[in-house]
Short mmCIF file of C-alpha atoms in Angstrom, two decimals:
data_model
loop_
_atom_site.label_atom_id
_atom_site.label_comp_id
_atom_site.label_asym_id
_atom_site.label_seq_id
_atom_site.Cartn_x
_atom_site.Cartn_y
_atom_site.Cartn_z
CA UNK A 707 120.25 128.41 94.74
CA UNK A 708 120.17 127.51 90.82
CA UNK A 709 122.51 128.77 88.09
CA UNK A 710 119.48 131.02 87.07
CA UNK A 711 119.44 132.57 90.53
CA UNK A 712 123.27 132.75 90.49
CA UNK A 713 122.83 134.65 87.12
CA UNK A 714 120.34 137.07 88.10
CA UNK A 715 121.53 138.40 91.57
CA UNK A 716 124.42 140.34 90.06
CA UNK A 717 122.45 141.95 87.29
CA UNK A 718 119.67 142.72 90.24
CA UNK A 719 122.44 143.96 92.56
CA UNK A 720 123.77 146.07 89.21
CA UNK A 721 120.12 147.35 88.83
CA UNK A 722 120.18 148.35 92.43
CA UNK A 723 122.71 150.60 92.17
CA UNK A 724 121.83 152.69 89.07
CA UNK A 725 118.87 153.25 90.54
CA UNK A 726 120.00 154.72 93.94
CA UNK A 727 122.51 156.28 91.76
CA UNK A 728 119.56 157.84 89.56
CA UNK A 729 118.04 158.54 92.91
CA UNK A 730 120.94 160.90 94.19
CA UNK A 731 121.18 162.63 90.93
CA UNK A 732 117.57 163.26 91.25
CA UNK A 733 117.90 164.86 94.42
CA UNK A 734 120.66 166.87 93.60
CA UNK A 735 118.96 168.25 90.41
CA UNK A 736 116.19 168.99 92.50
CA UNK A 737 118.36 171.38 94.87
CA UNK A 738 118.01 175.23 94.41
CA UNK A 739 120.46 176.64 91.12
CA UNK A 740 122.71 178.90 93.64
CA UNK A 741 122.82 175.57 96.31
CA UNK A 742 124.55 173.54 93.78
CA UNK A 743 127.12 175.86 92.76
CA UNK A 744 127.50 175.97 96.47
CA UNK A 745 128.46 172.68 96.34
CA UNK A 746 130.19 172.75 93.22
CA UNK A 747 132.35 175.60 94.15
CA UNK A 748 133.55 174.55 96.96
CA UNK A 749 134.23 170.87 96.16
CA UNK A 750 136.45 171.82 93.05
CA UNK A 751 138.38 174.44 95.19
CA UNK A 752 139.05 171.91 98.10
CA UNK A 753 140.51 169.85 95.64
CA UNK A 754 142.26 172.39 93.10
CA UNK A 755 143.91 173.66 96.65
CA UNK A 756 144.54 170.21 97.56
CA UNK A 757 146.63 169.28 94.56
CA UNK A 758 148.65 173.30 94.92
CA UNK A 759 149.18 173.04 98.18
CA UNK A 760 153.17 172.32 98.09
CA UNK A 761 153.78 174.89 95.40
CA UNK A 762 151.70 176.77 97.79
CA UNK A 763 153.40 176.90 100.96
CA UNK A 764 156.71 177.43 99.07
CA UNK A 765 155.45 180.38 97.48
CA UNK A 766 154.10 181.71 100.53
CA UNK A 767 157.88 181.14 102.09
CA UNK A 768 159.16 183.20 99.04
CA UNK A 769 156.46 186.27 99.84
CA UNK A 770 157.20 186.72 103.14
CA UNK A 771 161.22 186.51 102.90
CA UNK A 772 163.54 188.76 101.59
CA UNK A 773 165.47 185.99 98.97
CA UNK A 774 164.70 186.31 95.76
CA UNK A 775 163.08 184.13 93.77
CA UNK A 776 163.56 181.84 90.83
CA UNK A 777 161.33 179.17 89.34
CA UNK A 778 164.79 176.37 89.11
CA UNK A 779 165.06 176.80 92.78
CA UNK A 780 161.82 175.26 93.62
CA UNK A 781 162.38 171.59 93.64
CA UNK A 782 165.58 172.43 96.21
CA UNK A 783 163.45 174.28 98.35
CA UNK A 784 160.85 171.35 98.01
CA UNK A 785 163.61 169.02 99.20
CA UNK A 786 164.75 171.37 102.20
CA UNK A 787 161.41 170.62 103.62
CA UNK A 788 161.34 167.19 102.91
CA UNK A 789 164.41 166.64 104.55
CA UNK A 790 164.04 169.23 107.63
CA UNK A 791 160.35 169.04 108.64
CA UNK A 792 159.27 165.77 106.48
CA UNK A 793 156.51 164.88 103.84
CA UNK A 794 153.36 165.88 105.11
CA UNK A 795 155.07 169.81 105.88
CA UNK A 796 154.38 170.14 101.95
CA UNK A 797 151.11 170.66 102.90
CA UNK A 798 151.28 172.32 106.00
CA UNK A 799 148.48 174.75 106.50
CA UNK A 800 145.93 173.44 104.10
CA UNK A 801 143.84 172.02 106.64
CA UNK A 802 142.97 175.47 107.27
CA UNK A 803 142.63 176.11 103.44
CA UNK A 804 140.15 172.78 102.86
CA UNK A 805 138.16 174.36 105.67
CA UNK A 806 137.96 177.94 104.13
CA UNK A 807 137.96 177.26 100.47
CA UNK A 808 134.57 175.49 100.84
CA UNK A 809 132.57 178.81 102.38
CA UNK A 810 134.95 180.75 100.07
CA UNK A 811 134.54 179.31 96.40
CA UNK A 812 131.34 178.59 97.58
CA UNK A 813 129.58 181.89 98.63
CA UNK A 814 131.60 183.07 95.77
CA UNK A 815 130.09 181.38 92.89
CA UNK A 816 126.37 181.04 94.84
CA UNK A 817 126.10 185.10 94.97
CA UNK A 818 127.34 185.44 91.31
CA UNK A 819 125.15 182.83 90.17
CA UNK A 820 122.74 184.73 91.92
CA UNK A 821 123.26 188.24 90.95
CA UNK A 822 123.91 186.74 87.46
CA UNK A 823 120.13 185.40 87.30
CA UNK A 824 118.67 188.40 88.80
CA UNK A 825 120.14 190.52 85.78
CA UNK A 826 119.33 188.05 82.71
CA UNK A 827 116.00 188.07 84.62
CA UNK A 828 115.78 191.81 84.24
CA UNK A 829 117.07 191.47 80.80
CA UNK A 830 114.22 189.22 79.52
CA UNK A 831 111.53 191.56 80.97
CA UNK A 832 113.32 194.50 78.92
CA UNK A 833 113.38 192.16 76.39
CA UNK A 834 109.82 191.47 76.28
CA UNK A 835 108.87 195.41 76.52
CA UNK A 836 111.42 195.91 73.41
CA UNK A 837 109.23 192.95 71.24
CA UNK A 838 105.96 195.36 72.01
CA UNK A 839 107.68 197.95 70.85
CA UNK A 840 109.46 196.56 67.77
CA UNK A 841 112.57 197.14 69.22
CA UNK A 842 115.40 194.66 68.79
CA UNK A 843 116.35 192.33 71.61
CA UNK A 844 119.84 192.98 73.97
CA UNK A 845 122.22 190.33 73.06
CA UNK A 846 122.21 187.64 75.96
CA UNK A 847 124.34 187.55 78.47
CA UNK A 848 125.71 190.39 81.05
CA UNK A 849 126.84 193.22 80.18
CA UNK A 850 130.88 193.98 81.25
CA UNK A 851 129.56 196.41 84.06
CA UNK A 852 127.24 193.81 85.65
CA UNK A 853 129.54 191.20 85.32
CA UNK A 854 132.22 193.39 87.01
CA UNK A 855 129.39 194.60 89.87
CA UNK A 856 128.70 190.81 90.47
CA UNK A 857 131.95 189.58 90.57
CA UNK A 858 133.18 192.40 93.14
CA UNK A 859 130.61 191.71 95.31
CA UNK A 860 130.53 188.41 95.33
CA UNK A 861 134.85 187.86 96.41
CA UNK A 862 134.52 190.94 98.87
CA UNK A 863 131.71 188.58 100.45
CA UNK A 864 133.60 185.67 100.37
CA UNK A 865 136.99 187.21 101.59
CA UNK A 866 135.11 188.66 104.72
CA UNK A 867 133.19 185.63 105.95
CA UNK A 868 136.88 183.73 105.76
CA UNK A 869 139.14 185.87 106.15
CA UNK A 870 140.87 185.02 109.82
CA UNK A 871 141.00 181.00 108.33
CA UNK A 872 143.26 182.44 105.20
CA UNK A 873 145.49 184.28 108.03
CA UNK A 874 145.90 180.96 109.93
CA UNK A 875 147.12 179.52 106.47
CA UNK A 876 149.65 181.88 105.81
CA UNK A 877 151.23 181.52 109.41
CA UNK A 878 151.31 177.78 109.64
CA UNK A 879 152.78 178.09 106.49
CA UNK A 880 155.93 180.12 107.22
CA UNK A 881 156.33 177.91 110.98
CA UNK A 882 158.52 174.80 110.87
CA UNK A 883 157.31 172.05 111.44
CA UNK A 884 159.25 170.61 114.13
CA UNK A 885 159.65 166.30 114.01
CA UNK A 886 158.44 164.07 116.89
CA UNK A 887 156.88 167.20 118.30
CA UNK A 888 153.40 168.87 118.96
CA UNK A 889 153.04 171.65 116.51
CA UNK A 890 150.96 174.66 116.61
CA UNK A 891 147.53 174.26 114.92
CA UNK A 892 144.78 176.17 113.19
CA UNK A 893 143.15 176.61 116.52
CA UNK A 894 145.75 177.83 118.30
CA UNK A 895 146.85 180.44 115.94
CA UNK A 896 143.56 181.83 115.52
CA UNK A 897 143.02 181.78 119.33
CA UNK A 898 147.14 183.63 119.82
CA UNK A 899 145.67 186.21 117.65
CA UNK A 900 142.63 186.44 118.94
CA UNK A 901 144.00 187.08 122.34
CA UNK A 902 147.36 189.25 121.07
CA UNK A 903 144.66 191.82 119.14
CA UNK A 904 141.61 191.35 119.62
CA UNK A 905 139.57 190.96 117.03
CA UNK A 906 141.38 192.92 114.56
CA UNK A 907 143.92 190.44 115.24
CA UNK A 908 142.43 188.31 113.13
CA UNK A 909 142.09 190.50 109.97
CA UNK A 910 145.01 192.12 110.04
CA UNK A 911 146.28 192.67 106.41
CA UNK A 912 142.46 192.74 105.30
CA UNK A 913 142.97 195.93 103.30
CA UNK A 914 145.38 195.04 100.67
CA UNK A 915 142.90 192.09 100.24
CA UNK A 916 139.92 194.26 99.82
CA UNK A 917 141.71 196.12 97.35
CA UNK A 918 142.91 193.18 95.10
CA UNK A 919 139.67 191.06 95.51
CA UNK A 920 137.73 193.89 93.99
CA UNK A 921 139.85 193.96 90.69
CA UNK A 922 140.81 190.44 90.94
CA UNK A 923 137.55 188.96 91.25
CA UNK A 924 135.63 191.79 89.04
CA UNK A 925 137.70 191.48 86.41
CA UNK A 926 137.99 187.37 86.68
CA UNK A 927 134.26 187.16 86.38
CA UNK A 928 133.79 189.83 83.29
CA UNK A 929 136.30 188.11 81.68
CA UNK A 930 134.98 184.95 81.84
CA UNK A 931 131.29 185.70 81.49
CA UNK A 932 132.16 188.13 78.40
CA UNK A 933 134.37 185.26 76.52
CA UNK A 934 131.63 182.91 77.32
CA UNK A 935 129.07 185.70 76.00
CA UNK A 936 131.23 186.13 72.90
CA UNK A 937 131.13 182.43 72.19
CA UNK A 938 127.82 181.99 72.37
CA UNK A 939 126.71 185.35 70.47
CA UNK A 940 129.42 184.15 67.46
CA UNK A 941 128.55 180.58 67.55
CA UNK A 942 124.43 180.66 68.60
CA UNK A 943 125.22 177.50 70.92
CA UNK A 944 126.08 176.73 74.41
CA UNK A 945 129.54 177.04 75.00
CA UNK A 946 131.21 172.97 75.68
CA UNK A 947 133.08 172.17 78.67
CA UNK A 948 136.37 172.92 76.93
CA UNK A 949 135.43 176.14 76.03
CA UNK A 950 135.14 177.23 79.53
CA UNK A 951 137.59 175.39 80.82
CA UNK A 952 139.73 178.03 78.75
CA UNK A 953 137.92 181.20 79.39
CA UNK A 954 138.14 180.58 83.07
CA UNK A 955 141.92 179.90 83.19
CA UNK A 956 142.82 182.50 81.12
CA UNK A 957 140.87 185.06 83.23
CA UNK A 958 141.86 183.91 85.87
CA UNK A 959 144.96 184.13 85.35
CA UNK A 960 145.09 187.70 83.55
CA UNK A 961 143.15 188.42 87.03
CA UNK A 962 145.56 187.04 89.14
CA UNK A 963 148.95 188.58 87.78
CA UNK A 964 147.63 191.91 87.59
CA UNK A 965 146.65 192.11 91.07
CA UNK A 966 149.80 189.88 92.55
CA UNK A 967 151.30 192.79 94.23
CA UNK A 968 148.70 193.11 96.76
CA UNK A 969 148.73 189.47 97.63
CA UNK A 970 152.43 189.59 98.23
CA UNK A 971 151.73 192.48 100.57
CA UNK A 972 148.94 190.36 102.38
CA UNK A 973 150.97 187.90 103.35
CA UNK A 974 153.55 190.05 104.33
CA UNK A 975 151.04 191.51 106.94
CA UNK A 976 149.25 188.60 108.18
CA UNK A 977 152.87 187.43 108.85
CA UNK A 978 153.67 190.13 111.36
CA UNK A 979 155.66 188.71 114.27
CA UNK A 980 156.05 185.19 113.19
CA UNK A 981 158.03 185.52 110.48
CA UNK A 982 162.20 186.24 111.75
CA UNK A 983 160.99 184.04 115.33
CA UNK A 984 162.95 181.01 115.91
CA UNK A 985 160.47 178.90 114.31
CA UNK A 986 160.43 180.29 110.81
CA UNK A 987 160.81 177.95 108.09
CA UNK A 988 162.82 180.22 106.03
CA UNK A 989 166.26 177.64 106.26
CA UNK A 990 164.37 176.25 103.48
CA UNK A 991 165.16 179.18 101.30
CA UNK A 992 168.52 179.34 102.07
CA UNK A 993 168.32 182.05 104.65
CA UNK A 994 167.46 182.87 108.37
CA UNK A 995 165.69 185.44 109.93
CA UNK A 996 163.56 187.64 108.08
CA UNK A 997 164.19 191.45 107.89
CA UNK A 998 160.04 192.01 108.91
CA UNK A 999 159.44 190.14 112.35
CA UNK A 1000 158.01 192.58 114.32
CA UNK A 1001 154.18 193.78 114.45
CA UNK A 1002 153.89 197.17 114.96
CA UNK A 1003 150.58 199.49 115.35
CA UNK A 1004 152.42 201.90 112.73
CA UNK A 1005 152.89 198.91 109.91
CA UNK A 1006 150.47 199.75 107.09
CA UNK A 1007 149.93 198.50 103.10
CA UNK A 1008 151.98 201.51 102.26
CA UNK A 1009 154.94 200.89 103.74
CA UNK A 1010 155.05 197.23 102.98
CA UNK A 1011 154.87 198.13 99.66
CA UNK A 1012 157.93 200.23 100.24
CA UNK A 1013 160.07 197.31 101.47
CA UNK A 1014 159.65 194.91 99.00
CA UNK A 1015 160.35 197.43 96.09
CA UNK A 1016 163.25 198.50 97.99
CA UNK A 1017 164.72 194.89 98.20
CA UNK A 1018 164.08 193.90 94.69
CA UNK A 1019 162.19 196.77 92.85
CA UNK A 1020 159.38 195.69 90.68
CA UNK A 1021 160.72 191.92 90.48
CA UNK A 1022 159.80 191.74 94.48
CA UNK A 1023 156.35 192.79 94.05
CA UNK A 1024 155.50 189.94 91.40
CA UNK A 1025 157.70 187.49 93.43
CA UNK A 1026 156.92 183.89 92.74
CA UNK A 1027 153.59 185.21 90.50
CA UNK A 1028 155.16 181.99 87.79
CA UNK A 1029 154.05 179.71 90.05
CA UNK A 1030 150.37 180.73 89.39
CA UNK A 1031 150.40 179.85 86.22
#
């Protein structure tokens, strides 16, 4: 081989790869609009969840338990796991997460983008009928009731198809993780649940869900879709990348607190019975059994919501809500 041939290969090897690079991007372009935010969706949740996953579980912990909470206890609670149930406990549970985030962010942002389209579609044949008639055009973008209608329907579709997988989280959350041991895993949790109540074993806490995924995700989306509407209405451009990196966070997080105490309830439910057992991680708290380890046919929303105001009032239903932000 010359020094001419030496020279070329890498540039042909570099030439190679841009264009099987090119290739992919090609084909992905070339998937359906509501298949790539499929994709999208669920890739950035898997690893958004991935990277909250220890503030996660401790959070969780703090839900379900009785202790109250503050944010300068974390990192001691963070160690208490560390030291009693090891490193990889941090993230105990999020297999079951990775699996349902996918299908969940996914079938979330598909049927909005959906919806979404099937308005603005609507929109520019109104518009069209207004130019005939000298009318003036709609502003573009949806309106707040559409974005609210898309957004609800899209997270009560997504919180159905996964719910029994966001169950399964919660528990092996709150069970120790015992060292130089066989632990319980997402199958057998879902299968104990399965078998202890049938089917509606594995939705159980389901309505509290309902009713914060219908504010939480209605308002989330209008939010969002109205600051990005705003934007683009005051500026007469796209809005950048920054723009809605910003109008998703903050809705999401106006979203989130406002609808926190139903998620503390959730978890509270879907913790029925393993929660105050022997194998409760609550030690890490500071505390042992829970006050709430028994399922009972009688347990409803309600009277969850009873308990934790009557431990800590108000401060109990937002408990550990910092730890969204």
């Amino acid at each position: 081989m010359t020094e001419d041939d030496c020279a070329v290969t890498p540039c042909s090897s570099e030439s190679s790869f841009q264009l099987k690079r090119h290739a992919t991007r090609d084909q992905i372009v070339a998937l359906p609009k509501e298949f790539r935010h499929f994709l999208a969706g669920g890739v950035a949740g898997m690893i958004a969840k991935s990277i909250v996953a220890p503030v996660d579980r401790i959070k969780i912990l703090y839900q379900v338990s009785s202790q109250k909470f503050h944010i300068f206890d974390v990192p001691r609670v963070a160690g208490n796991i560390l030291k009693g149930e090891g490193f990889q406990a941090l993230w105990k549970g999020n297999t079951a997460t990775l699996i349902r985030v996918f299908p969940y962010s996914g079938i979330q942002f598909m049927l909005f983008s959906r919806l979404k389209t099937w308005f603005l579609n609507k929109h520019a044949a109104e518009n069209e009928i207004r130019k005939a008639t000298g009318r003036s055009k709609r502003e573009w973008g949806l309106s707040p009731t559409e974005s609210l209608i898309s957004g609800s329907i899209a997270g009560i579709c997504s919180v159905l198809a996964t719910y029994p997988l966001d169950m399964a989280r919660a528990q092996l959350a709150v069970l120790r993780n015992k060292k130089d041991q066989r632990n319980s895993g997402l199958s057998t949790i879902l299968v104990k649940n399965y078998k202890e109540r049938g089917f509606k074993g594995l939705y159980r806490g389901i309505t509290p869900t309902i009713l914060g995924i219908l504010p939480y995700a209605g308002i989330a989306f209008t939010l969002n879709e109205q600051s990005k509407r705003y934007i683009q209405n005051m500026t007469g451009r796209e809005t950048t990348t920054i723009e809605k990196m910003q109008c998703g966070a903050i809705s999401g997080l106006f979203a989130q607190s406002l609808t926190y105490p139903l998620e503390v309830t959730r978890r509270r439910m879907q913790t029925m019975g393993v929660v105050g057992c022997e194998d409760a991680a609550l030690e890490a708290l500071g505390l042992g059994k829970s006050k709430h380890n028994k399922v009972s046919a009688q347990v409803s929303m309600i009277s969850i919501l009873k308990s934790v105001y009557s431990e800590q009032g108000i401060a109990g239903l937002f408990k550990g809500v910092s730890l969204n932000w």
